[in-house]
Amino acid sequence: MLLAWLVLHQWQAFSRSDQALSDFEIFRAALLAMEKVSAERGPMNAALGEDVPVPAQRIAALRKAREESDASLRDLDAAIEASHCQECAALYVTATHTITTLAEARKHADDVLLVPRQTRSPELLNNAVNHMANVIPIIAGIADGTIEDIVSGDAAILDDLQMARLAAALREHAGLLGSRFTGALASDRQLTEQEQQRIFNSEGRVEQLRTLLASHAGNHPALAPEAVRRVGMVYGEAGLAYVTKVYRRAKRPTGAGITT
């Protein structure tokens, strides 16, 4: 969608500099890894909504998502290794830290999946979500660490990089907003006050990022208007309307009556 278009546009605009192109490949691989690891929370949340033993189809979906995340992180490692940037040694350390942190988050989720559904506490479920969410800023740091070198090759590319970064952040926070309901939906109970506050915070962040992206897009005449419209629809009115609907149901004393 918008992110894919921006990546292609940046690649073409930046082909003049070999080193900058190499740095950009790291940036691109990091954003794609963010997407895959973020998407992994979906089947994880779905599995957390099941009782033990977790149905085979849920486990299969989670395994497939993990394989896709792992493949994207291997691509990121390869991009860093293929580059000769001054920061590559530090970026490689960060990439290794990402893999370790992700493995720990998965282990935490797997441990929760062994606990009978009725005895999974709100803290246990929310911690599983938070552990996975904590992986994303580490990968984002790799993307951010390449921007200065990329821009040094062509300052005109900065706006494109910022838009791609905003699009990635918007996608992540929109996904995280949905994950904020996992604890309540998986336990079929009412949202706690702390969970409600986290939902408010995430919703505000999504709206902020959507506004920033729209503002940048308005200053980018080459950007496809259909891509901007779709982003506004998916992460704006339609997406937030669905969140509001689920939120109202999840506030009921009896719970939302739906699962993850």
PDB file of C-alpha atoms in Angstrom:
ATOM      1  CA  MET A   1       0.000   0.000   0.000  1.00  0.00           C
ATOM      2  CA  LEU A   2       1.427   3.425   0.917  1.00  0.00           C
ATOM      3  CA  LEU A   3       4.569   2.025   2.531  1.00  0.00           C
ATOM      4  CA  ALA A   4       5.269  -0.202  -0.477  1.00  0.00           C
ATOM      5  CA  TRP A   5       4.881   2.743  -2.847  1.00  0.00           C
ATOM      6  CA  LEU A   6       7.195   4.906  -0.762  1.00  0.00           C
ATOM      7  CA  VAL A   7       9.849   2.210  -0.628  1.00  0.00           C
ATOM      8  CA  LEU A   8       9.777   1.807  -4.420  1.00  0.00           C
ATOM      9  CA  HIS A   9       9.825   5.568  -4.946  1.00  0.00           C
ATOM     10  CA  GLN A  10      12.779   6.007  -2.608  1.00  0.00           C
ATOM     11  CA  TRP A  11      14.695   3.173  -4.230  1.00  0.00           C
ATOM     12  CA  GLN A  12      14.383   4.713  -7.680  1.00  0.00           C
ATOM     13  CA  ALA A  13      15.172   8.219  -6.493  1.00  0.00           C
ATOM     14  CA  PHE A  14      18.223   7.091  -4.613  1.00  0.00           C
ATOM     15  CA  SER A  15      19.928   4.776  -7.081  1.00  0.00           C
ATOM     16  CA  ARG A  16      22.740   7.260  -7.754  1.00  0.00           C
ATOM     17  CA  SER A  17      24.757   6.417  -4.665  1.00  0.00           C
ATOM     18  CA  ASP A  18      25.986   2.872  -4.041  1.00  0.00           C
ATOM     19  CA  GLN A  19      26.616   3.361  -0.332  1.00  0.00           C
ATOM     20  CA  ALA A  20      23.407   5.273   0.164  1.00  0.00           C
ATOM     21  CA  LEU A  21      21.579   2.514  -1.687  1.00  0.00           C
ATOM     22  CA  SER A  22      23.170  -0.038   0.626  1.00  0.00           C
ATOM     23  CA  ASP A  23      22.088   1.992   3.654  1.00  0.00           C
ATOM     24  CA  PHE A  24      18.625   2.310   2.200  1.00  0.00           C
ATOM     25  CA  GLU A  25      18.393  -1.465   1.825  1.00  0.00           C
ATOM     26  CA  ILE A  26      18.952  -1.749   5.582  1.00  0.00           C
ATOM     27  CA  PHE A  27      16.256   0.880   6.180  1.00  0.00           C
ATOM     28  CA  ARG A  28      13.845  -0.978   3.917  1.00  0.00           C
ATOM     29  CA  ALA A  29      14.603  -4.372   5.474  1.00  0.00           C
ATOM     30  CA  ALA A  30      14.100  -2.938   8.965  1.00  0.00           C
ATOM     31  CA  LEU A  31      10.669  -1.550   8.078  1.00  0.00           C
ATOM     32  CA  LEU A  32       9.636  -4.878   6.570  1.00  0.00           C
ATOM     33  CA  ALA A  33      10.862  -6.707   9.674  1.00  0.00           C
ATOM     34  CA  MET A  34       8.806  -4.320  11.813  1.00  0.00           C
ATOM     35  CA  GLU A  35       5.768  -5.216   9.722  1.00  0.00           C
ATOM     36  CA  LYS A  36       6.253  -8.970  10.071  1.00  0.00           C
ATOM     37  CA  VAL A  37       7.006  -8.975  13.803  1.00  0.00           C
ATOM     38  CA  SER A  38       4.063  -6.654  14.422  1.00  0.00           C
ATOM     39  CA  ALA A  39       1.793  -8.931  12.377  1.00  0.00           C
ATOM     40  CA  GLU A  40       2.937 -11.902  14.460  1.00  0.00           C
ATOM     41  CA  ARG A  41       0.939 -10.503  17.372  1.00  0.00           C
ATOM     42  CA  GLY A  42      -2.288 -11.257  15.478  1.00  0.00           C
ATOM     43  CA  PRO A  43      -2.116 -15.070  15.579  1.00  0.00           C
ATOM     44  CA  MET A  44      -0.511 -14.868  19.021  1.00  0.00           C
ATOM     45  CA  ASN A  45      -3.509 -12.918  20.321  1.00  0.00           C
ATOM     46  CA  ALA A  46      -5.844 -15.401  18.660  1.00  0.00           C
ATOM     47  CA  ALA A  47      -4.077 -18.311  20.353  1.00  0.00           C
ATOM     48  CA  LEU A  48      -4.254 -16.537  23.713  1.00  0.00           C
ATOM     49  CA  GLY A  49      -8.030 -16.472  23.350  1.00  0.00           C
ATOM     50  CA  GLU A  50      -8.187 -20.281  23.256  1.00  0.00           C
ATOM     51  CA  ASP A  51      -8.200 -22.737  26.130  1.00  0.00           C
ATOM     52  CA  VAL A  52      -5.696 -25.555  26.480  1.00  0.00           C
ATOM     53  CA  PRO A  53      -4.973 -27.457  24.416  1.00  0.00           C
ATOM     54  CA  VAL A  54      -4.797 -24.658  21.847  1.00  0.00           C
ATOM     55  CA  PRO A  55      -6.416 -25.811  18.560  1.00  0.00           C
ATOM     56  CA  ALA A  56      -3.974 -27.038  15.933  1.00  0.00           C
ATOM     57  CA  GLN A  57      -5.021 -24.396  13.401  1.00  0.00           C
ATOM     58  CA  ARG A  58      -4.164 -21.623  15.855  1.00  0.00           C
ATOM     59  CA  ILE A  59      -0.746 -23.126  16.504  1.00  0.00           C
ATOM     60  CA  ALA A  60      -0.150 -23.536  12.764  1.00  0.00           C
ATOM     61  CA  ALA A  61      -1.050 -19.897  12.089  1.00  0.00           C
ATOM     62  CA  LEU A  62       1.259 -18.729  14.859  1.00  0.00           C
ATOM     63  CA  ARG A  63       4.087 -20.919  13.598  1.00  0.00           C
ATOM     64  CA  LYS A  64       3.675 -19.546  10.063  1.00  0.00           C
ATOM     65  CA  ALA A  65       3.753 -15.950  11.330  1.00  0.00           C
ATOM     66  CA  ARG A  66       6.891 -16.674  13.326  1.00  0.00           C
ATOM     67  CA  GLU A  67       8.572 -18.179  10.291  1.00  0.00           C
ATOM     68  CA  GLU A  68       7.777 -15.046   8.292  1.00  0.00           C
ATOM     69  CA  SER A  69       9.168 -12.854  11.074  1.00  0.00           C
ATOM     70  CA  ASP A  70      12.338 -14.933  11.212  1.00  0.00           C
ATOM     71  CA  ALA A  71      12.763 -14.699   7.442  1.00  0.00           C
ATOM     72  CA  SER A  72      12.441 -10.910   7.563  1.00  0.00           C
ATOM     73  CA  LEU A  73      15.050 -10.700  10.321  1.00  0.00           C
ATOM     74  CA  ARG A  74      17.416 -12.880   8.291  1.00  0.00           C
ATOM     75  CA  ASP A  75      16.948 -10.466   5.395  1.00  0.00           C
ATOM     76  CA  LEU A  76      17.759  -7.592   7.726  1.00  0.00           C
ATOM     77  CA  ASP A  77      20.920  -9.339   8.916  1.00  0.00           C
ATOM     78  CA  ALA A  78      21.920  -9.948   5.294  1.00  0.00           C
ATOM     79  CA  ALA A  79      21.375  -6.297   4.394  1.00  0.00           C
ATOM     80  CA  ILE A  80      23.551  -5.154   7.287  1.00  0.00           C
ATOM     81  CA  GLU A  81      26.249  -7.690   6.463  1.00  0.00           C
ATOM     82  CA  ALA A  82      26.272  -6.677   2.790  1.00  0.00           C
ATOM     83  CA  SER A  83      26.743  -3.013   3.646  1.00  0.00           C
ATOM     84  CA  HIS A  84      29.981  -1.352   4.677  1.00  0.00           C
ATOM     85  CA  CYS A  85      28.491   1.531   6.623  1.00  0.00           C
ATOM     86  CA  GLN A  86      30.343   2.969   9.584  1.00  0.00           C
ATOM     87  CA  GLU A  87      27.463   2.097  11.903  1.00  0.00           C
ATOM     88  CA  CYS A  88      27.007  -1.461  10.636  1.00  0.00           C
ATOM     89  CA  ALA A  89      28.821  -3.106  13.547  1.00  0.00           C
ATOM     90  CA  ALA A  90      26.489  -1.389  16.014  1.00  0.00           C
ATOM     91  CA  LEU A  91      23.460  -2.146  13.839  1.00  0.00           C
ATOM     92  CA  TYR A  92      24.394  -5.816  13.738  1.00  0.00           C
ATOM     93  CA  VAL A  93      24.585  -5.891  17.540  1.00  0.00           C
ATOM     94  CA  THR A  94      21.121  -4.336  17.661  1.00  0.00           C
ATOM     95  CA  ALA A  95      19.808  -6.891  15.169  1.00  0.00           C
ATOM     96  CA  THR A  96      21.175  -9.694  17.344  1.00  0.00           C
ATOM     97  CA  HIS A  97      19.508  -8.099  20.369  1.00  0.00           C
ATOM     98  CA  THR A  98      16.252  -8.069  18.406  1.00  0.00           C
ATOM     99  CA  ILE A  99      16.430 -11.818  17.818  1.00  0.00           C
ATOM    100  CA  THR A 100      17.175 -12.494  21.484  1.00  0.00           C
ATOM    101  CA  THR A 101      14.371 -10.237  22.706  1.00  0.00           C
ATOM    102  CA  LEU A 102      11.918 -11.780  20.253  1.00  0.00           C
ATOM    103  CA  ALA A 103      12.836 -15.286  21.405  1.00  0.00           C
ATOM    104  CA  GLU A 104      12.207 -14.263  25.014  1.00  0.00           C
ATOM    105  CA  ALA A 105       8.845 -12.714  24.093  1.00  0.00           C
ATOM    106  CA  ARG A 106       7.792 -15.870  22.274  1.00  0.00           C
ATOM    107  CA  LYS A 107       8.833 -18.021  25.227  1.00  0.00           C
ATOM    108  CA  HIS A 108       6.711 -15.836  27.488  1.00  0.00           C
ATOM    109  CA  ALA A 109       3.694 -16.226  25.183  1.00  0.00           C
ATOM    110  CA  ASP A 110       4.218 -19.978  24.902  1.00  0.00           C
ATOM    111  CA  ASP A 111       4.295 -20.272  28.692  1.00  0.00           C
ATOM    112  CA  VAL A 112       0.981 -18.404  28.915  1.00  0.00           C
ATOM    113  CA  LEU A 113      -0.549 -20.754  26.338  1.00  0.00           C
ATOM    114  CA  LEU A 114       0.138 -23.659  28.701  1.00  0.00           C
ATOM    115  CA  VAL A 115      -1.975 -22.068  31.445  1.00  0.00           C
ATOM    116  CA  PRO A 116      -5.717 -22.917  31.462  1.00  0.00           C
ATOM    117  CA  ARG A 117      -7.698 -19.996  30.107  1.00  0.00           C
ATOM    118  CA  GLN A 118      -9.732 -19.416  33.267  1.00  0.00           C
ATOM    119  CA  THR A 119      -6.582 -19.002  35.363  1.00  0.00           C
ATOM    120  CA  ARG A 120      -4.742 -16.592  33.048  1.00  0.00           C
ATOM    121  CA  SER A 121      -4.542 -13.315  34.947  1.00  0.00           C
ATOM    122  CA  PRO A 122      -4.845  -9.893  33.254  1.00  0.00           C
ATOM    123  CA  GLU A 123      -1.180  -9.285  34.039  1.00  0.00           C
ATOM    124  CA  LEU A 124      -0.142 -12.545  32.405  1.00  0.00           C
ATOM    125  CA  LEU A 125      -2.008 -11.798  29.182  1.00  0.00           C
ATOM    126  CA  ASN A 126      -1.050  -8.140  28.981  1.00  0.00           C
ATOM    127  CA  ASN A 127       2.596  -8.964  29.651  1.00  0.00           C
ATOM    128  CA  ALA A 128       2.566 -11.379  26.721  1.00  0.00           C
ATOM    129  CA  VAL A 129       1.391  -8.554  24.460  1.00  0.00           C
ATOM    130  CA  ASN A 130       3.845  -6.047  25.928  1.00  0.00           C
ATOM    131  CA  HIS A 131       6.827  -8.369  25.531  1.00  0.00           C
ATOM    132  CA  MET A 132       6.083  -8.693  21.816  1.00  0.00           C
ATOM    133  CA  ALA A 133       5.436  -4.970  21.435  1.00  0.00           C
ATOM    134  CA  ASN A 134       8.806  -4.193  23.015  1.00  0.00           C
ATOM    135  CA  VAL A 135      10.594  -5.826  20.085  1.00  0.00           C
ATOM    136  CA  ILE A 136       9.395  -3.236  17.569  1.00  0.00           C
ATOM    137  CA  PRO A 137      11.267  -0.175  18.934  1.00  0.00           C
ATOM    138  CA  ILE A 138      14.519  -2.148  18.739  1.00  0.00           C
ATOM    139  CA  ILE A 139      14.016  -2.814  15.024  1.00  0.00           C
ATOM    140  CA  ALA A 140      12.862   0.768  14.504  1.00  0.00           C
ATOM    141  CA  GLY A 141      16.165   1.919  15.971  1.00  0.00           C
ATOM    142  CA  ILE A 142      17.974   0.124  13.154  1.00  0.00           C
ATOM    143  CA  ALA A 143      15.895   1.936  10.538  1.00  0.00           C
ATOM    144  CA  ASP A 144      16.430   5.275  12.260  1.00  0.00           C
ATOM    145  CA  GLY A 145      20.158   4.611  12.499  1.00  0.00           C
ATOM    146  CA  THR A 146      20.506   4.604   8.718  1.00  0.00           C
ATOM    147  CA  ILE A 147      18.640   7.820   7.934  1.00  0.00           C
ATOM    148  CA  GLU A 148      21.527  10.238   8.483  1.00  0.00           C
ATOM    149  CA  ASP A 149      23.823   8.360   6.114  1.00  0.00           C
ATOM    150  CA  ILE A 150      21.101   8.019   3.498  1.00  0.00           C
ATOM    151  CA  VAL A 151      20.289  11.717   3.618  1.00  0.00           C
ATOM    152  CA  SER A 152      23.974  12.622   3.367  1.00  0.00           C
ATOM    153  CA  GLY A 153      23.853  11.205  -0.150  1.00  0.00           C
ATOM    154  CA  ASP A 154      20.777  13.181  -1.153  1.00  0.00           C
ATOM    155  CA  ALA A 155      19.041  15.549   1.256  1.00  0.00           C
ATOM    156  CA  ALA A 156      15.971  15.634  -0.981  1.00  0.00           C
ATOM    157  CA  ILE A 157      15.101  12.095   0.083  1.00  0.00           C
ATOM    158  CA  LEU A 158      14.469  13.074   3.717  1.00  0.00           C
ATOM    159  CA  ASP A 159      10.746  13.730   3.257  1.00  0.00           C
ATOM    160  CA  ASP A 160      10.260  10.325   1.650  1.00  0.00           C
ATOM    161  CA  LEU A 161      12.104   8.591   4.469  1.00  0.00           C
ATOM    162  CA  GLN A 162      10.069  10.426   7.073  1.00  0.00           C
ATOM    163  CA  MET A 163       6.836   9.425   5.371  1.00  0.00           C
ATOM    164  CA  ALA A 164       7.895   5.788   5.171  1.00  0.00           C
ATOM    165  CA  ARG A 165       8.849   5.882   8.840  1.00  0.00           C
ATOM    166  CA  LEU A 166       5.526   7.491   9.778  1.00  0.00           C
ATOM    167  CA  ALA A 167       3.623   4.890   7.762  1.00  0.00           C
ATOM    168  CA  ALA A 168       5.470   2.102   9.579  1.00  0.00           C
ATOM    169  CA  ALA A 169       4.810   3.701  12.966  1.00  0.00           C
ATOM    170  CA  LEU A 170       1.132   4.160  12.137  1.00  0.00           C
ATOM    171  CA  ARG A 171       0.780   0.522  11.143  1.00  0.00           C
ATOM    172  CA  GLU A 172       2.505  -0.603  14.343  1.00  0.00           C
ATOM    173  CA  HIS A 173       0.470   1.567  16.703  1.00  0.00           C
ATOM    174  CA  ALA A 174      -2.775   0.644  14.973  1.00  0.00           C
ATOM    175  CA  GLY A 175      -1.920  -3.013  15.500  1.00  0.00           C
ATOM    176  CA  LEU A 176      -0.922  -2.348  19.084  1.00  0.00           C
ATOM    177  CA  LEU A 177      -4.247  -0.607  19.684  1.00  0.00           C
ATOM    178  CA  GLY A 178      -6.024  -3.811  18.713  1.00  0.00           C
ATOM    179  CA  SER A 179      -3.713  -5.851  20.927  1.00  0.00           C
ATOM    180  CA  ARG A 180      -4.682  -3.721  23.937  1.00  0.00           C
ATOM    181  CA  PHE A 181      -7.980  -5.641  24.017  1.00  0.00           C
ATOM    182  CA  THR A 182      -6.324  -9.065  24.168  1.00  0.00           C
ATOM    183  CA  GLY A 183      -6.375  -9.473  27.949  1.00  0.00           C
ATOM    184  CA  ALA A 184     -10.075  -8.676  28.304  1.00  0.00           C
ATOM    185  CA  LEU A 185     -11.257 -10.520  25.194  1.00  0.00           C
ATOM    186  CA  ALA A 186      -9.158 -13.620  25.858  1.00  0.00           C
ATOM    187  CA  SER A 187     -10.559 -13.817  29.402  1.00  0.00           C
ATOM    188  CA  ASP A 188     -14.088 -12.727  28.419  1.00  0.00           C
ATOM    189  CA  ARG A 189     -14.141 -10.081  31.131  1.00  0.00           C
ATOM    190  CA  GLN A 190     -14.553  -6.340  31.507  1.00  0.00           C
ATOM    191  CA  LEU A 191     -11.654  -4.045  30.637  1.00  0.00           C
ATOM    192  CA  THR A 192      -9.678  -2.874  33.648  1.00  0.00           C
ATOM    193  CA  GLU A 193      -9.108   0.843  34.184  1.00  0.00           C
ATOM    194  CA  GLN A 194      -5.453   0.394  33.283  1.00  0.00           C
ATOM    195  CA  GLU A 195      -6.384  -1.341  30.028  1.00  0.00           C
ATOM    196  CA  GLN A 196      -8.843   1.426  29.194  1.00  0.00           C
ATOM    197  CA  GLN A 197      -6.132   4.035  29.726  1.00  0.00           C
ATOM    198  CA  ARG A 198      -3.751   2.144  27.465  1.00  0.00           C
ATOM    199  CA  ILE A 199      -6.435   2.002  24.786  1.00  0.00           C
ATOM    200  CA  PHE A 200      -6.994   5.764  25.053  1.00  0.00           C
ATOM    201  CA  ASN A 201      -3.248   6.382  24.783  1.00  0.00           C
ATOM    202  CA  SER A 202      -2.855   4.091  21.771  1.00  0.00           C
ATOM    203  CA  GLU A 203      -5.881   5.589  20.038  1.00  0.00           C
ATOM    204  CA  GLY A 204      -4.477   9.080  20.533  1.00  0.00           C
ATOM    205  CA  ARG A 205      -1.130   8.005  19.121  1.00  0.00           C
ATOM    206  CA  VAL A 206      -2.791   6.488  16.044  1.00  0.00           C
ATOM    207  CA  GLU A 207      -4.715   9.697  15.410  1.00  0.00           C
ATOM    208  CA  GLN A 208      -1.568  11.779  15.874  1.00  0.00           C
ATOM    209  CA  LEU A 209       0.424   9.671  13.413  1.00  0.00           C
ATOM    210  CA  ARG A 210      -2.408   9.654  10.898  1.00  0.00           C
ATOM    211  CA  THR A 211      -2.560  13.451  11.021  1.00  0.00           C
ATOM    212  CA  LEU A 212       1.211  13.774  10.633  1.00  0.00           C
ATOM    213  CA  LEU A 213       1.247  11.401   7.680  1.00  0.00           C
ATOM    214  CA  ALA A 214      -1.602  13.236   5.976  1.00  0.00           C
ATOM    215  CA  SER A 215       0.232  16.525   6.485  1.00  0.00           C
ATOM    216  CA  HIS A 216       3.424  15.163   4.927  1.00  0.00           C
ATOM    217  CA  ALA A 217       1.451  13.623   2.072  1.00  0.00           C
ATOM    218  CA  GLY A 218      -0.102  17.000   1.322  1.00  0.00           C
ATOM    219  CA  ASN A 219       3.387  18.329   0.655  1.00  0.00           C
ATOM    220  CA  HIS A 220       4.302  15.386  -1.571  1.00  0.00           C
ATOM    221  CA  PRO A 221       2.754  16.036  -5.007  1.00  0.00           C
ATOM    222  CA  ALA A 222       3.985  12.757  -6.497  1.00  0.00           C
ATOM    223  CA  LEU A 223       2.238  10.619  -3.892  1.00  0.00           C
ATOM    224  CA  ALA A 224      -0.642   8.528  -5.210  1.00  0.00           C
ATOM    225  CA  PRO A 225      -3.850  10.004  -3.721  1.00  0.00           C
ATOM    226  CA  GLU A 226      -5.517   6.579  -3.650  1.00  0.00           C
ATOM    227  CA  ALA A 227      -2.803   5.264  -1.320  1.00  0.00           C
ATOM    228  CA  VAL A 228      -3.346   8.183   1.047  1.00  0.00           C
ATOM    229  CA  ARG A 229      -7.111   7.672   0.931  1.00  0.00           C
ATOM    230  CA  ARG A 230      -6.780   3.985   1.779  1.00  0.00           C
ATOM    231  CA  VAL A 231      -4.478   4.711   4.703  1.00  0.00           C
ATOM    232  CA  GLY A 232      -6.980   7.246   6.006  1.00  0.00           C
ATOM    233  CA  MET A 233      -9.795   4.725   5.704  1.00  0.00           C
ATOM    234  CA  VAL A 234      -8.016   1.695   7.195  1.00  0.00           C
ATOM    235  CA  TYR A 235      -6.313   3.518  10.056  1.00  0.00           C
ATOM    236  CA  GLY A 236      -8.831   6.328  10.380  1.00  0.00           C
ATOM    237  CA  GLU A 237     -12.604   6.391  10.333  1.00  0.00           C
ATOM    238  CA  ALA A 238     -13.271   2.711   9.587  1.00  0.00           C
ATOM    239  CA  GLY A 239     -10.591   1.327  11.884  1.00  0.00           C
ATOM    240  CA  LEU A 240     -11.339   3.612  14.818  1.00  0.00           C
ATOM    241  CA  ALA A 241     -15.081   3.034  14.435  1.00  0.00           C
ATOM    242  CA  TYR A 242     -14.505  -0.693  14.882  1.00  0.00           C
ATOM    243  CA  VAL A 243     -12.284  -0.050  17.905  1.00  0.00           C
ATOM    244  CA  THR A 244     -15.036   2.077  19.453  1.00  0.00           C
ATOM    245  CA  LYS A 245     -17.564  -0.704  18.884  1.00  0.00           C
ATOM    246  CA  VAL A 246     -15.358  -3.318  20.570  1.00  0.00           C
ATOM    247  CA  TYR A 247     -14.468  -0.908  23.370  1.00  0.00           C
ATOM    248  CA  ARG A 248     -18.120  -0.314  24.251  1.00  0.00           C
ATOM    249  CA  ARG A 249     -18.775  -4.038  24.413  1.00  0.00           C
ATOM    250  CA  ALA A 250     -15.614  -4.740  26.409  1.00  0.00           C
ATOM    251  CA  LYS A 251     -16.623  -2.167  29.042  1.00  0.00           C
ATOM    252  CA  ARG A 252     -19.676  -4.202  29.980  1.00  0.00           C
ATOM    253  CA  PRO A 253     -19.464  -5.978  33.349  1.00  0.00           C
ATOM    254  CA  THR A 254     -20.055  -9.286  31.578  1.00  0.00           C
ATOM    255  CA  GLY A 255     -17.296  -8.682  29.035  1.00  0.00           C
ATOM    256  CA  ALA A 256     -17.476  -8.211  25.274  1.00  0.00           C
ATOM    257  CA  GLY A 257     -18.742 -11.694  24.514  1.00  0.00           C
ATOM    258  CA  ILE A 258     -16.238 -12.020  21.665  1.00  0.00           C
ATOM    259  CA  THR A 259     -12.765 -13.500  21.597  1.00  0.00           C
ATOM    260  CA  THR A 260      -9.429 -12.599  20.038  1.00  0.00           C
TER     261      THR A 260
END
